[in-house]
Amino acid sequence: MQQPSRAMKDRPAPGPAPVSGRAWLMLGLATVGFAVNFWAWALLSPLGPRLKDSLELSSFQQSLLVAVPVVVGSLGRIPVGALTDRFGGRVMFPLVSAATIVPVLYLGLAGHSSLPALLAGGFFLGIGGTAFAVGVPFVNAWFPPERRGLAIGVFGMGMGGTAISALTTVKLVDAHGMANPFLLTAVVLAAYAVLAALLLRDAPGRTVPSEPLGRRLAAVCALPLTWQASALYAVAFGGYVAFSVYLPTYLKTGYGLGQADAANRMAGFVLLAVAMRPVGGWLSDRIGPVRVLTVSLGVVFAGALVQSFTPSLAPTGTLAFLAMAAALGAGSGAVFALVALLAPGDQVGSVTGIVGAAGGLGGFLPPLVMGSLYGAYGSYALGLLLLGLVAAAALLFTGTGVRAAVTRRTTRVPKPH
């Protein structure tokens, strides 16, 4: 009985475990699905200023309009993540994509003429935001532990679907009418749902939980990791979501930019954050997620503090926003490298659902706060100062509680004798 174990111990330390071509294919398909669903999820944000003018909305009503899909998509990740643990991404990706088609068509054809109709359509548009909780456990199962930070970071680039929306929605409405971007997105969603049903496969040997959904969620809620990662993701990804939905309004109101110019600048913010997400995961695989989060949160604190003074966009404001975009993207990748490091294999989807919900909720509140504060004081300075304080608190938490949790995990790993 001892000999095989000794032989295993005496082997040379291997390099990173090889990854099959099929695993990379599944990662690519999952990333495309995430991007397509996020494209749909973000359709209302670029139209916020236009809808505010045409429907004579207040700043708070406009903020509520763009925030409703965020909060629904966030809370929906909790059951969707648990269902993905049970049924796998092969079932859930086509299902979520197909379900998102309905609110997209409704908003494009009939639901954009009044605030109640928009809120109803936006509520169900939130389904697209739950795709994140499908992809993380799906990708996680295909890759070995030492590659998961990078793999989940690459998958996270699908959040660039919001950039597709920012770059195309207003232009398509101007050229072809309000229904056009919604119809186009519905067609792409349908095509992806069919493609996913035909090509997606769950990883061999995927652990399928047998316990009831309620018991599994209760067990996940008892994990300290769940709440540690949720708090950090609420800041990192929540900050990204908040800027991606509110930045056009902020730039138009605070700096007097035109709608198209503001949308293009928001797209630049999103693309940089998207590009940095796999970098954050890759760095976490090599130097640890705690170090990546420490640097990222420090940059967010500094950027928010600078921007609270409303400096000129050229160059100070632009540099502050780009620095925050890079930091929020890298930090988001690091949080899920932390989840991949610490979460039990059969609970990754459930943990992801709750953590993803926290991230989305972190993006739901800031637009409402920013809109309310601007309406009350005619300035965004206080809102940005609050962001800086939250980032500072998360930085302190990372250096204490999260660092201790990672240290306990690494010291529990058996060492060769």
C-alpha positions as a LaTeX table, in Angstrom:
\begin{tabular}{lrrr}
\hline
Residue & $x$ (\AA) & $y$ (\AA) & $z$ (\AA) \\
\hline
Met1 & 0.00 & 0.00 & 0.00 \\
Gln2 & 2.93 & 2.32 & 0.76 \\
Gln3 & 4.82 & 1.81 & $-2.50$ \\
Pro4 & 2.46 & 3.62 & $-4.94$ \\
Ser5 & 2.26 & 6.55 & $-2.55$ \\
Arg6 & 6.06 & 6.74 & $-2.26$ \\
Ala7 & 6.39 & 6.50 & $-6.04$ \\
Met8 & 4.00 & 9.35 & $-6.43$ \\
Lys9 & 6.00 & 11.42 & $-3.97$ \\
Asp10 & 9.31 & 10.67 & $-5.63$ \\
Arg11 & 8.20 & 11.92 & $-9.05$ \\
Pro12 & 9.72 & 15.20 & $-10.24$ \\
Ala13 & 7.49 & 18.20 & $-9.58$ \\
Pro14 & 5.38 & 18.54 & $-12.73$ \\
Gly15 & 4.75 & 21.76 & $-14.58$ \\
Pro16 & 1.25 & 23.06 & $-15.11$ \\
Ala17 & $-1.14$ & 20.23 & $-15.94$ \\
Pro18 & $-1.85$ & 19.94 & $-19.67$ \\
Val19 & $-5.19$ & 21.26 & $-20.85$ \\
Ser20 & $-7.06$ & 19.52 & $-23.66$ \\
Gly21 & $-8.12$ & 21.24 & $-26.83$ \\
Arg22 & $-11.73$ & 20.46 & $-25.96$ \\
Ala23 & $-11.38$ & 22.37 & $-22.68$ \\
Trp24 & $-10.21$ & 25.47 & $-24.58$ \\
Leu25 & $-13.10$ & 25.03 & $-27.04$ \\
Met26 & $-15.60$ & 24.85 & $-24.18$ \\
Leu27 & $-14.01$ & 27.95 & $-22.64$ \\
Gly28 & $-14.37$ & 29.81 & $-25.94$ \\
Leu29 & $-18.01$ & 28.82 & $-26.35$ \\
Ala30 & $-18.82$ & 29.76 & $-22.76$ \\
Thr31 & $-17.12$ & 33.15 & $-23.16$ \\
Val32 & $-19.13$ & 33.88 & $-26.31$ \\
Gly33 & $-22.32$ & 32.93 & $-24.48$ \\
Phe34 & $-21.47$ & 35.19 & $-21.58$ \\
Ala35 & $-20.76$ & 38.08 & $-23.96$ \\
Val36 & $-23.99$ & 37.61 & $-25.91$ \\
Asn37 & $-26.14$ & 37.48 & $-22.78$ \\
Phe38 & $-24.35$ & 40.48 & $-21.27$ \\
Trp39 & $-24.91$ & 42.37 & $-24.52$ \\
Ala40 & $-28.64$ & 41.79 & $-24.06$ \\
Trp41 & $-28.46$ & 42.57 & $-20.33$ \\
Ala42 & $-26.92$ & 46.00 & $-21.03$ \\
Leu43 & $-29.24$ & 47.18 & $-23.84$ \\
Leu44 & $-31.05$ & 49.79 & $-21.76$ \\
Ser45 & $-27.99$ & 51.54 & $-20.33$ \\
Pro46 & $-26.82$ & 53.38 & $-23.49$ \\
Leu47 & $-30.40$ & 54.50 & $-24.12$ \\
Gly48 & $-30.80$ & 55.96 & $-20.62$ \\
Pro49 & $-30.19$ & 59.62 & $-21.59$ \\
Arg50 & $-32.45$ & 59.33 & $-24.66$ \\
Leu51 & $-35.26$ & 57.72 & $-22.67$ \\
Lys52 & $-34.86$ & 60.33 & $-19.93$ \\
Asp53 & $-35.46$ & 63.09 & $-22.46$ \\
Ser54 & $-38.25$ & 61.40 & $-24.43$ \\
Leu55 & $-40.20$ & 60.21 & $-21.37$ \\
Glu56 & $-39.27$ & 63.21 & $-19.17$ \\
Leu57 & $-37.77$ & 61.04 & $-16.43$ \\
Ser58 & $-36.11$ & 62.34 & $-13.27$ \\
Ser59 & $-32.47$ & 61.46 & $-12.51$ \\
Phe60 & $-33.65$ & 58.86 & $-10.00$ \\
Gln61 & $-36.11$ & 57.30 & $-12.48$ \\
Gln62 & $-33.38$ & 57.07 & $-15.10$ \\
Ser63 & $-31.06$ & 55.42 & $-12.58$ \\
Leu64 & $-33.81$ & 52.99 & $-11.58$ \\
Leu65 & $-34.43$ & 52.10 & $-15.23$ \\
Val66 & $-30.84$ & 51.02 & $-15.86$ \\
Ala67 & $-30.45$ & 49.43 & $-12.41$ \\
Val68 & $-33.47$ & 47.05 & $-12.49$ \\
Pro69 & $-31.92$ & 44.54 & $-14.95$ \\
Val70 & $-28.76$ & 44.62 & $-12.83$ \\
Val71 & $-30.44$ & 43.67 & $-9.57$ \\
Val72 & $-32.64$ & 40.97 & $-11.16$ \\
Gly73 & $-29.71$ & 39.48 & $-13.02$ \\
Ser74 & $-27.72$ & 39.53 & $-9.81$ \\
Leu75 & $-30.25$ & 37.87 & $-7.52$ \\
Gly76 & $-31.12$ & 35.39 & $-10.26$ \\
Arg77 & $-27.54$ & 34.09 & $-10.17$ \\
Ile78 & $-28.18$ & 32.41 & $-6.81$ \\
Pro79 & $-30.70$ & 29.81 & $-8.07$ \\
Val80 & $-29.09$ & 29.63 & $-11.52$ \\
Gly81 & $-25.67$ & 28.86 & $-10.02$ \\
Ala82 & $-27.16$ & 26.10 & $-7.87$ \\
Leu83 & $-29.07$ & 24.71 & $-10.87$ \\
Thr84 & $-25.84$ & 24.69 & $-12.88$ \\
Asp85 & $-24.18$ & 22.57 & $-10.18$ \\
Arg86 & $-27.06$ & 20.13 & $-10.63$ \\
Phe87 & $-27.75$ & 20.14 & $-14.39$ \\
Gly88 & $-24.53$ & 21.49 & $-15.89$ \\
Gly89 & $-23.73$ & 24.26 & $-18.33$ \\
Arg90 & $-24.77$ & 22.17 & $-21.32$ \\
Val91 & $-28.39$ & 22.51 & $-20.20$ \\
Met92 & $-28.30$ & 25.92 & $-18.56$ \\
Phe93 & $-26.48$ & 28.00 & $-21.20$ \\
Pro94 & $-29.03$ & 27.34 & $-23.99$ \\
Leu95 & $-31.89$ & 27.72 & $-21.49$ \\
Val96 & $-30.78$ & 31.13 & $-20.17$ \\
Ser97 & $-30.01$ & 32.41 & $-23.68$ \\
Ala98 & $-33.39$ & 31.35 & $-25.05$ \\
Ala99 & $-35.27$ & 32.82 & $-22.07$ \\
Thr100 & $-33.56$ & 36.20 & $-22.55$ \\
Ile101 & $-34.96$ & 36.49 & $-26.08$ \\
Val102 & $-38.49$ & 37.17 & $-24.79$ \\
Pro103 & $-37.82$ & 40.42 & $-22.86$ \\
Val104 & $-35.44$ & 41.62 & $-25.60$ \\
Leu105 & $-38.20$ & 41.33 & $-28.22$ \\
Tyr106 & $-40.76$ & 42.88 & $-25.88$ \\
Leu107 & $-38.58$ & 45.94 & $-25.20$ \\
Gly108 & $-37.77$ & 46.40 & $-28.87$ \\
Leu109 & $-41.28$ & 46.03 & $-30.22$ \\
Ala110 & $-43.61$ & 47.34 & $-27.53$ \\
Gly111 & $-42.00$ & 48.02 & $-24.16$ \\
His112 & $-40.14$ & 51.30 & $-24.67$ \\
Ser113 & $-43.04$ & 53.76 & $-24.69$ \\
Ser114 & $-43.50$ & 54.27 & $-20.93$ \\
Leu115 & $-41.56$ & 53.91 & $-17.69$ \\
Pro116 & $-43.75$ & 51.05 & $-16.30$ \\
Ala117 & $-43.34$ & 49.09 & $-19.55$ \\
Leu118 & $-39.59$ & 49.65 & $-19.52$ \\
Leu119 & $-39.31$ & 48.55 & $-15.89$ \\
Ala120 & $-41.31$ & 45.40 & $-16.62$ \\
Gly121 & $-39.15$ & 44.56 & $-19.62$ \\
Gly122 & $-35.98$ & 45.44 & $-17.72$ \\
Phe123 & $-37.01$ & 43.11 & $-14.90$ \\
Phe124 & $-37.05$ & 40.08 & $-17.20$ \\
Leu125 & $-34.05$ & 41.35 & $-19.15$ \\
Gly126 & $-32.15$ & 40.57 & $-15.96$ \\
Ile127 & $-32.25$ & 36.88 & $-16.95$ \\
Gly128 & $-29.34$ & 37.56 & $-19.29$ \\
Gly129 & $-27.21$ & 38.63 & $-16.34$ \\
Thr130 & $-27.48$ & 35.18 & $-14.74$ \\
Ala131 & $-25.29$ & 33.65 & $-17.49$ \\
Phe132 & $-22.25$ & 34.44 & $-15.38$ \\
Ala133 & $-23.31$ & 31.90 & $-12.74$ \\
Val134 & $-23.60$ & 29.26 & $-15.47$ \\
Gly135 & $-20.17$ & 29.82 & $-16.97$ \\
Val136 & $-17.93$ & 29.88 & $-13.89$ \\
Pro137 & $-18.70$ & 26.34 & $-12.62$ \\
Phe138 & $-18.83$ & 25.07 & $-16.22$ \\
Val139 & $-15.33$ & 26.42 & $-16.99$ \\
Asn140 & $-13.96$ & 25.58 & $-13.54$ \\
Ala141 & $-14.71$ & 21.87 & $-14.06$ \\
Trp142 & $-12.79$ & 21.76 & $-17.35$ \\
Phe143 & $-9.48$ & 23.13 & $-15.99$ \\
Pro144 & $-6.96$ & 21.97 & $-13.36$ \\
Pro145 & $-6.64$ & 24.12 & $-10.21$ \\
Glu146 & $-3.42$ & 25.84 & $-11.27$ \\
Arg147 & $-5.04$ & 27.07 & $-14.51$ \\
Arg148 & $-8.43$ & 28.11 & $-13.19$ \\
Gly149 & $-7.52$ & 31.70 & $-12.40$ \\
Leu150 & $-6.55$ & 32.29 & $-16.02$ \\
Ala151 & $-9.45$ & 30.26 & $-17.43$ \\
Ile152 & $-12.11$ & 32.01 & $-15.37$ \\
Gly153 & $-10.44$ & 35.33 & $-16.12$ \\
Val154 & $-10.70$ & 34.61 & $-19.85$ \\
Phe155 & $-14.33$ & 33.64 & $-19.40$ \\
Gly156 & $-14.85$ & 36.89 & $-17.52$ \\
Met157 & $-13.91$ & 38.78 & $-20.69$ \\
Gly158 & $-17.46$ & 38.01 & $-21.78$ \\
Met159 & $-18.50$ & 40.97 & $-19.64$ \\
Gly160 & $-17.31$ & 42.92 & $-22.68$ \\
Gly161 & $-20.78$ & 42.27 & $-24.05$ \\
Thr162 & $-21.66$ & 45.54 & $-22.33$ \\
Ala163 & $-19.13$ & 47.25 & $-24.63$ \\
Ile164 & $-20.88$ & 45.80 & $-27.68$ \\
Ser165 & $-24.08$ & 47.35 & $-26.41$ \\
Ala166 & $-22.40$ & 50.68 & $-25.70$ \\
Leu167 & $-20.81$ & 50.88 & $-29.15$ \\
Thr168 & $-23.77$ & 49.76 & $-31.24$ \\
Thr169 & $-27.11$ & 50.47 & $-29.53$ \\
Val170 & $-27.34$ & 54.23 & $-29.97$ \\
Lys171 & $-25.97$ & 54.07 & $-33.52$ \\
Leu172 & $-28.46$ & 51.38 & $-34.53$ \\
Val173 & $-31.36$ & 53.34 & $-33.04$ \\
Asp174 & $-30.27$ & 56.51 & $-34.85$ \\
Ala175 & $-29.92$ & 54.68 & $-38.16$ \\
His176 & $-32.84$ & 52.25 & $-38.12$ \\
Gly177 & $-35.20$ & 53.00 & $-35.22$ \\
Met178 & $-35.67$ & 51.89 & $-31.65$ \\
Ala179 & $-36.49$ & 48.24 & $-32.42$ \\
Asn180 & $-33.34$ & 47.51 & $-34.43$ \\
Pro181 & $-30.72$ & 46.77 & $-31.72$ \\
Phe182 & $-33.22$ & 44.62 & $-29.82$ \\
Leu183 & $-34.12$ & 42.58 & $-32.90$ \\
Leu184 & $-30.45$ & 42.07 & $-33.76$ \\
Thr185 & $-29.64$ & 40.94 & $-30.23$ \\
Ala186 & $-32.57$ & 38.52 & $-30.22$ \\
Val187 & $-31.29$ & 36.89 & $-33.42$ \\
Val188 & $-27.79$ & 36.52 & $-31.96$ \\
Leu189 & $-29.20$ & 35.03 & $-28.74$ \\
Ala190 & $-31.23$ & 32.50 & $-30.72$ \\
Ala191 & $-28.20$ & 31.52 & $-32.80$ \\
Tyr192 & $-26.09$ & 31.04 & $-29.70$ \\
Ala193 & $-28.77$ & 28.99 & $-27.93$ \\
Val194 & $-28.82$ & 26.58 & $-30.89$ \\
Leu195 & $-25.01$ & 26.48 & $-31.10$ \\
Ala196 & $-24.66$ & 25.82 & $-27.37$ \\
Ala197 & $-27.25$ & 23.04 & $-27.45$ \\
Leu198 & $-25.32$ & 21.34 & $-30.26$ \\
Leu199 & $-21.71$ & 21.82 & $-29.12$ \\
Leu200 & $-21.45$ & 22.38 & $-25.36$ \\
Arg201 & $-20.39$ & 19.41 & $-23.23$ \\
Asp202 & $-19.93$ & 19.25 & $-19.48$ \\
Ala203 & $-16.51$ & 18.19 & $-18.21$ \\
Pro204 & $-15.90$ & 14.44 & $-17.78$ \\
Gly205 & $-16.14$ & 13.44 & $-14.16$ \\
Arg206 & $-18.05$ & 16.57 & $-13.17$ \\
Thr207 & $-19.25$ & 16.24 & $-9.59$ \\
Val208 & $-23.05$ & 16.33 & $-9.45$ \\
Pro209 & $-24.52$ & 17.14 & $-6.03$ \\
Ser210 & $-27.32$ & 14.90 & $-4.83$ \\
Glu211 & $-28.65$ & 17.04 & $-1.98$ \\
Pro212 & $-31.78$ & 19.20 & $-2.40$ \\
Leu213 & $-31.30$ & 22.77 & $-3.61$ \\
Gly214 & $-32.23$ & 24.37 & $-0.28$ \\
Arg215 & $-29.78$ & 22.25 & 1.69 \\
Arg216 & $-26.98$ & 22.96 & $-0.77$ \\
Leu217 & $-27.57$ & 26.70 & $-0.59$ \\
Ala218 & $-27.61$ & 26.54 & 3.21 \\
Ala219 & $-24.28$ & 24.68 & 3.20 \\
Val220 & $-22.75$ & 27.25 & 0.87 \\
Cys221 & $-24.00$ & 30.11 & 3.04 \\
Ala222 & $-22.15$ & 28.51 & 5.97 \\
Leu223 & $-18.80$ & 28.80 & 4.14 \\
Pro224 & $-16.76$ & 31.86 & 5.24 \\
Leu225 & $-15.40$ & 32.03 & 1.69 \\
Thr226 & $-18.86$ & 32.80 & 0.34 \\
Trp227 & $-19.16$ & 36.02 & 2.31 \\
Gln228 & $-15.52$ & 37.03 & 1.98 \\
Ala229 & $-15.62$ & 36.72 & $-1.80$ \\
Ser230 & $-19.07$ & 38.34 & $-1.93$ \\
Ala231 & $-17.84$ & 41.44 & $-0.11$ \\
Leu232 & $-14.84$ & 41.81 & $-2.41$ \\
Tyr233 & $-16.82$ & 41.15 & $-5.58$ \\
Ala234 & $-19.45$ & 43.69 & $-4.56$ \\
Val235 & $-16.68$ & 46.28 & $-4.71$ \\
Ala236 & $-14.67$ & 45.03 & $-7.71$ \\
Phe237 & $-17.35$ & 43.84 & $-10.11$ \\
Gly238 & $-20.00$ & 46.06 & $-8.56$ \\
Gly239 & $-17.83$ & 49.08 & $-9.31$ \\
Tyr240 & $-17.40$ & 47.91 & $-12.89$ \\
Val241 & $-21.14$ & 47.37 & $-13.37$ \\
Ala242 & $-21.98$ & 50.72 & $-11.78$ \\
Phe243 & $-19.66$ & 52.61 & $-14.11$ \\
Ser244 & $-20.71$ & 50.61 & $-17.17$ \\
Val245 & $-24.38$ & 51.51 & $-16.64$ \\
Tyr246 & $-24.00$ & 55.03 & $-15.22$ \\
Leu247 & $-20.90$ & 56.45 & $-16.88$ \\
Pro248 & $-22.78$ & 57.82 & $-19.95$ \\
Thr249 & $-25.11$ & 59.74 & $-17.65$ \\
Tyr250 & $-22.22$ & 60.92 & $-15.46$ \\
Leu251 & $-20.21$ & 62.18 & $-18.44$ \\
Lys252 & $-23.20$ & 63.89 & $-20.03$ \\
Thr253 & $-24.35$ & 65.56 & $-16.82$ \\
Gly254 & $-21.00$ & 66.27 & $-15.18$ \\
Tyr255 & $-18.98$ & 67.19 & $-18.27$ \\
Gly256 & $-21.58$ & 68.12 & $-20.89$ \\
Leu257 & $-20.51$ & 65.42 & $-23.37$ \\
Gly258 & $-22.83$ & 64.32 & $-26.16$ \\
Gln259 & $-24.63$ & 61.00 & $-25.94$ \\
Ala260 & $-22.48$ & 59.23 & $-28.55$ \\
Asp261 & $-19.22$ & 60.59 & $-27.12$ \\
Ala262 & $-20.19$ & 59.51 & $-23.60$ \\
Ala263 & $-21.17$ & 56.03 & $-24.82$ \\
Asn264 & $-17.85$ & 55.65 & $-26.66$ \\
Arg265 & $-15.88$ & 56.64 & $-23.57$ \\
Met266 & $-17.87$ & 54.18 & $-21.50$ \\
Ala267 & $-17.03$ & 51.49 & $-24.06$ \\
Gly268 & $-13.33$ & 52.31 & $-23.63$ \\
Phe269 & $-13.70$ & 51.93 & $-19.85$ \\
Val270 & $-15.44$ & 48.58 & $-20.32$ \\
Leu271 & $-12.91$ & 47.22 & $-22.82$ \\
Leu272 & $-9.96$ & 48.00 & $-20.55$ \\
Ala273 & $-11.68$ & 46.36 & $-17.59$ \\
Val274 & $-12.49$ & 43.33 & $-19.76$ \\
Ala275 & $-8.89$ & 43.04 & $-20.96$ \\
Met276 & $-7.57$ & 43.21 & $-17.39$ \\
Arg277 & $-9.84$ & 40.51 & $-16.00$ \\
Pro278 & $-7.82$ & 37.55 & $-17.36$ \\
Val279 & $-4.65$ & 39.41 & $-16.39$ \\
Gly280 & $-5.95$ & 39.50 & $-12.82$ \\
Gly281 & $-6.70$ & 35.78 & $-12.95$ \\
Trp282 & $-3.32$ & 34.96 & $-14.50$ \\
Leu283 & $-1.44$ & 37.01 & $-11.90$ \\
Ser284 & $-3.48$ & 35.36 & $-9.14$ \\
Asp285 & $-2.34$ & 31.93 & $-10.35$ \\
Arg286 & 1.27 & 33.13 & $-9.96$ \\
Ile287 & 1.48 & 35.54 & $-7.03$ \\
Gly288 & $-1.83$ & 34.84 & $-5.28$ \\
Pro289 & $-5.20$ & 36.59 & $-5.38$ \\
Val290 & $-4.59$ & 38.52 & $-2.14$ \\
Arg291 & $-1.70$ & 40.49 & $-3.63$ \\
Val292 & $-3.65$ & 41.24 & $-6.81$ \\
Leu293 & $-6.66$ & 42.42 & $-4.81$ \\
Thr294 & $-4.49$ & 44.59 & $-2.57$ \\
Val295 & $-3.03$ & 46.50 & $-5.51$ \\
Ser296 & $-6.36$ & 46.70 & $-7.35$ \\
Leu297 & $-8.30$ & 48.10 & $-4.42$ \\
Gly298 & $-5.55$ & 50.60 & $-3.68$ \\
Val299 & $-5.79$ & 51.92 & $-7.24$ \\
Val300 & $-9.60$ & 52.19 & $-7.01$ \\
Phe301 & $-9.29$ & 54.17 & $-3.77$ \\
Ala302 & $-6.81$ & 56.58 & $-5.34$ \\
Gly303 & $-8.77$ & 56.96 & $-8.59$ \\
Ala304 & $-12.07$ & 57.65 & $-6.81$ \\
Leu305 & $-10.41$ & 60.21 & $-4.56$ \\
Val306 & $-8.93$ & 62.06 & $-7.55$ \\
Gln307 & $-12.17$ & 61.99 & $-9.52$ \\
Ser308 & $-14.19$ & 63.31 & $-6.59$ \\
Phe309 & $-12.65$ & 66.72 & $-7.33$ \\
Thr310 & $-14.12$ & 66.57 & $-10.89$ \\
Pro311 & $-10.82$ & 67.33 & $-12.65$ \\
Ser312 & $-10.71$ & 68.08 & $-16.35$ \\
Leu313 & $-11.11$ & 65.02 & $-18.54$ \\
Ala314 & $-7.88$ & 65.73 & $-20.40$ \\
Pro315 & $-5.82$ & 64.16 & $-19.00$ \\
Thr316 & $-6.52$ & 63.77 & $-15.26$ \\
Gly317 & $-10.12$ & 62.54 & $-15.34$ \\
Thr318 & $-9.46$ & 60.15 & $-18.21$ \\
Leu319 & $-6.40$ & 58.68 & $-16.46$ \\
Ala320 & $-8.33$ & 58.28 & $-13.20$ \\
Phe321 & $-11.16$ & 56.41 & $-14.93$ \\
Leu322 & $-8.81$ & 54.21 & $-16.96$ \\
Ala323 & $-6.81$ & 53.33 & $-13.84$ \\
Met324 & $-10.02$ & 52.38 & $-12.04$ \\
Ala325 & $-11.18$ & 50.34 & $-15.04$ \\
Ala326 & $-7.94$ & 48.34 & $-15.09$ \\
Ala327 & $-8.05$ & 47.83 & $-11.32$ \\
Leu328 & $-11.71$ & 46.79 & $-11.23$ \\
Gly329 & $-11.15$ & 44.30 & $-14.05$ \\
Ala330 & $-8.05$ & 42.75 & $-12.47$ \\
Gly331 & $-9.74$ & 42.68 & $-9.06$ \\
Ser332 & $-12.80$ & 40.90 & $-10.47$ \\
Gly333 & $-10.54$ & 38.24 & $-11.97$ \\
Ala334 & $-8.70$ & 37.85 & $-8.67$ \\
Val335 & $-11.91$ & 37.30 & $-6.69$ \\
Phe336 & $-12.84$ & 34.26 & $-8.76$ \\
Ala337 & $-9.29$ & 32.97 & $-8.65$ \\
Leu338 & $-9.89$ & 33.07 & $-4.89$ \\
Val339 & $-13.16$ & 31.14 & $-5.32$ \\
Ala340 & $-11.43$ & 28.55 & $-7.53$ \\
Leu341 & $-8.70$ & 28.18 & $-4.89$ \\
Leu342 & $-10.92$ & 27.77 & $-1.84$ \\
Ala343 & $-14.38$ & 26.49 & $-2.92$ \\
Pro344 & $-15.22$ & 22.74 & $-2.82$ \\
Gly345 & $-15.56$ & 21.37 & $-6.37$ \\
Asp346 & $-19.24$ & 20.43 & $-6.11$ \\
Gln347 & $-20.18$ & 23.85 & $-4.66$ \\
Val348 & $-18.48$ & 26.18 & $-7.15$ \\
Gly349 & $-21.74$ & 26.99 & $-8.93$ \\
Ser350 & $-23.61$ & 27.74 & $-5.73$ \\
Val351 & $-20.76$ & 29.86 & $-4.36$ \\
Thr352 & $-20.53$ & 31.63 & $-7.72$ \\
Gly353 & $-24.25$ & 32.36 & $-7.66$ \\
Ile354 & $-24.10$ & 34.11 & $-4.32$ \\
Val355 & $-20.82$ & 35.90 & $-5.05$ \\
Gly356 & $-22.09$ & 36.93 & $-8.48$ \\
Ala357 & $-25.29$ & 38.22 & $-6.92$ \\
Ala358 & $-23.27$ & 40.32 & $-4.50$ \\
Gly359 & $-21.28$ & 41.75 & $-7.40$ \\
Gly360 & $-24.40$ & 42.67 & $-9.31$ \\
Leu361 & $-26.02$ & 44.20 & $-6.23$ \\
Gly362 & $-22.83$ & 46.15 & $-5.73$ \\
Gly363 & $-23.52$ & 47.60 & $-9.17$ \\
Phe364 & $-27.21$ & 48.22 & $-8.45$ \\
Leu365 & $-26.84$ & 50.65 & $-5.56$ \\
Pro366 & $-24.23$ & 53.15 & $-6.81$ \\
Pro367 & $-26.28$ & 54.46 & $-9.79$ \\
Leu368 & $-29.21$ & 55.08 & $-7.47$ \\
Val369 & $-26.96$ & 56.77 & $-4.92$ \\
Met370 & $-25.22$ & 58.86 & $-7.60$ \\
Gly371 & $-28.54$ & 59.95 & $-9.11$ \\
Ser372 & $-29.98$ & 60.84 & $-5.72$ \\
Leu373 & $-26.89$ & 62.75 & $-4.57$ \\
Tyr374 & $-26.69$ & 64.69 & $-7.81$ \\
Gly375 & $-30.36$ & 65.56 & $-7.55$ \\
Ala376 & $-29.83$ & 66.79 & $-3.98$ \\
Tyr377 & $-26.47$ & 68.57 & $-4.26$ \\
Gly378 & $-25.83$ & 69.10 & $-7.98$ \\
Ser379 & $-22.49$ & 67.25 & $-7.70$ \\
Tyr380 & $-21.14$ & 63.71 & $-7.91$ \\
Ala381 & $-18.23$ & 64.40 & $-5.52$ \\
Leu382 & $-19.82$ & 62.81 & $-2.45$ \\
Gly383 & $-20.71$ & 59.64 & $-4.37$ \\
Leu384 & $-17.13$ & 59.20 & $-5.54$ \\
Leu385 & $-15.81$ & 59.82 & $-2.04$ \\
Leu386 & $-18.11$ & 57.04 & $-0.80$ \\
Leu387 & $-16.67$ & 54.72 & $-3.47$ \\
Gly388 & $-13.17$ & 55.53 & $-2.24$ \\
Leu389 & $-14.12$ & 54.77 & 1.37 \\
Val390 & $-15.68$ & 51.44 & 0.39 \\
Ala391 & $-12.53$ & 50.51 & $-1.57$ \\
Ala392 & $-10.38$ & 51.41 & 1.45 \\
Ala393 & $-12.52$ & 49.20 & 3.72 \\
Ala394 & $-12.26$ & 46.31 & 1.25 \\
Leu395 & $-8.49$ & 46.82 & 1.09 \\
Leu396 & $-8.24$ & 46.54 & 4.88 \\
Phe397 & $-10.44$ & 43.42 & 4.84 \\
Thr398 & $-8.27$ & 41.81 & 2.16 \\
Gly399 & $-5.12$ & 42.36 & 4.18 \\
Thr400 & $-6.63$ & 40.83 & 7.32 \\
Gly401 & $-9.52$ & 38.34 & 7.05 \\
Val402 & $-8.99$ & 37.18 & 3.47 \\
Arg403 & $-5.22$ & 36.84 & 3.83 \\
Ala404 & $-5.75$ & 34.73 & 6.98 \\
Ala405 & $-8.23$ & 32.45 & 5.16 \\
Val406 & $-5.81$ & 31.84 & 2.28 \\
Thr407 & $-2.98$ & 31.17 & 4.73 \\
Arg408 & $-5.10$ & 28.60 & 6.59 \\
Arg409 & $-5.95$ & 26.92 & 3.28 \\
Thr410 & $-2.33$ & 26.66 & 2.16 \\
Thr411 & $-1.11$ & 25.37 & 5.52 \\
Arg412 & $-3.76$ & 22.61 & 5.46 \\
Val413 & $-2.39$ & 21.21 & 2.19 \\
Pro414 & $-0.43$ & 18.04 & 3.05 \\
Lys415 & 3.29 & 18.35 & 2.46 \\
Pro416 & 5.47 & 15.47 & 1.19 \\
His417 & 7.48 & 13.68 & 3.88 \\
\hline
\end{tabular}
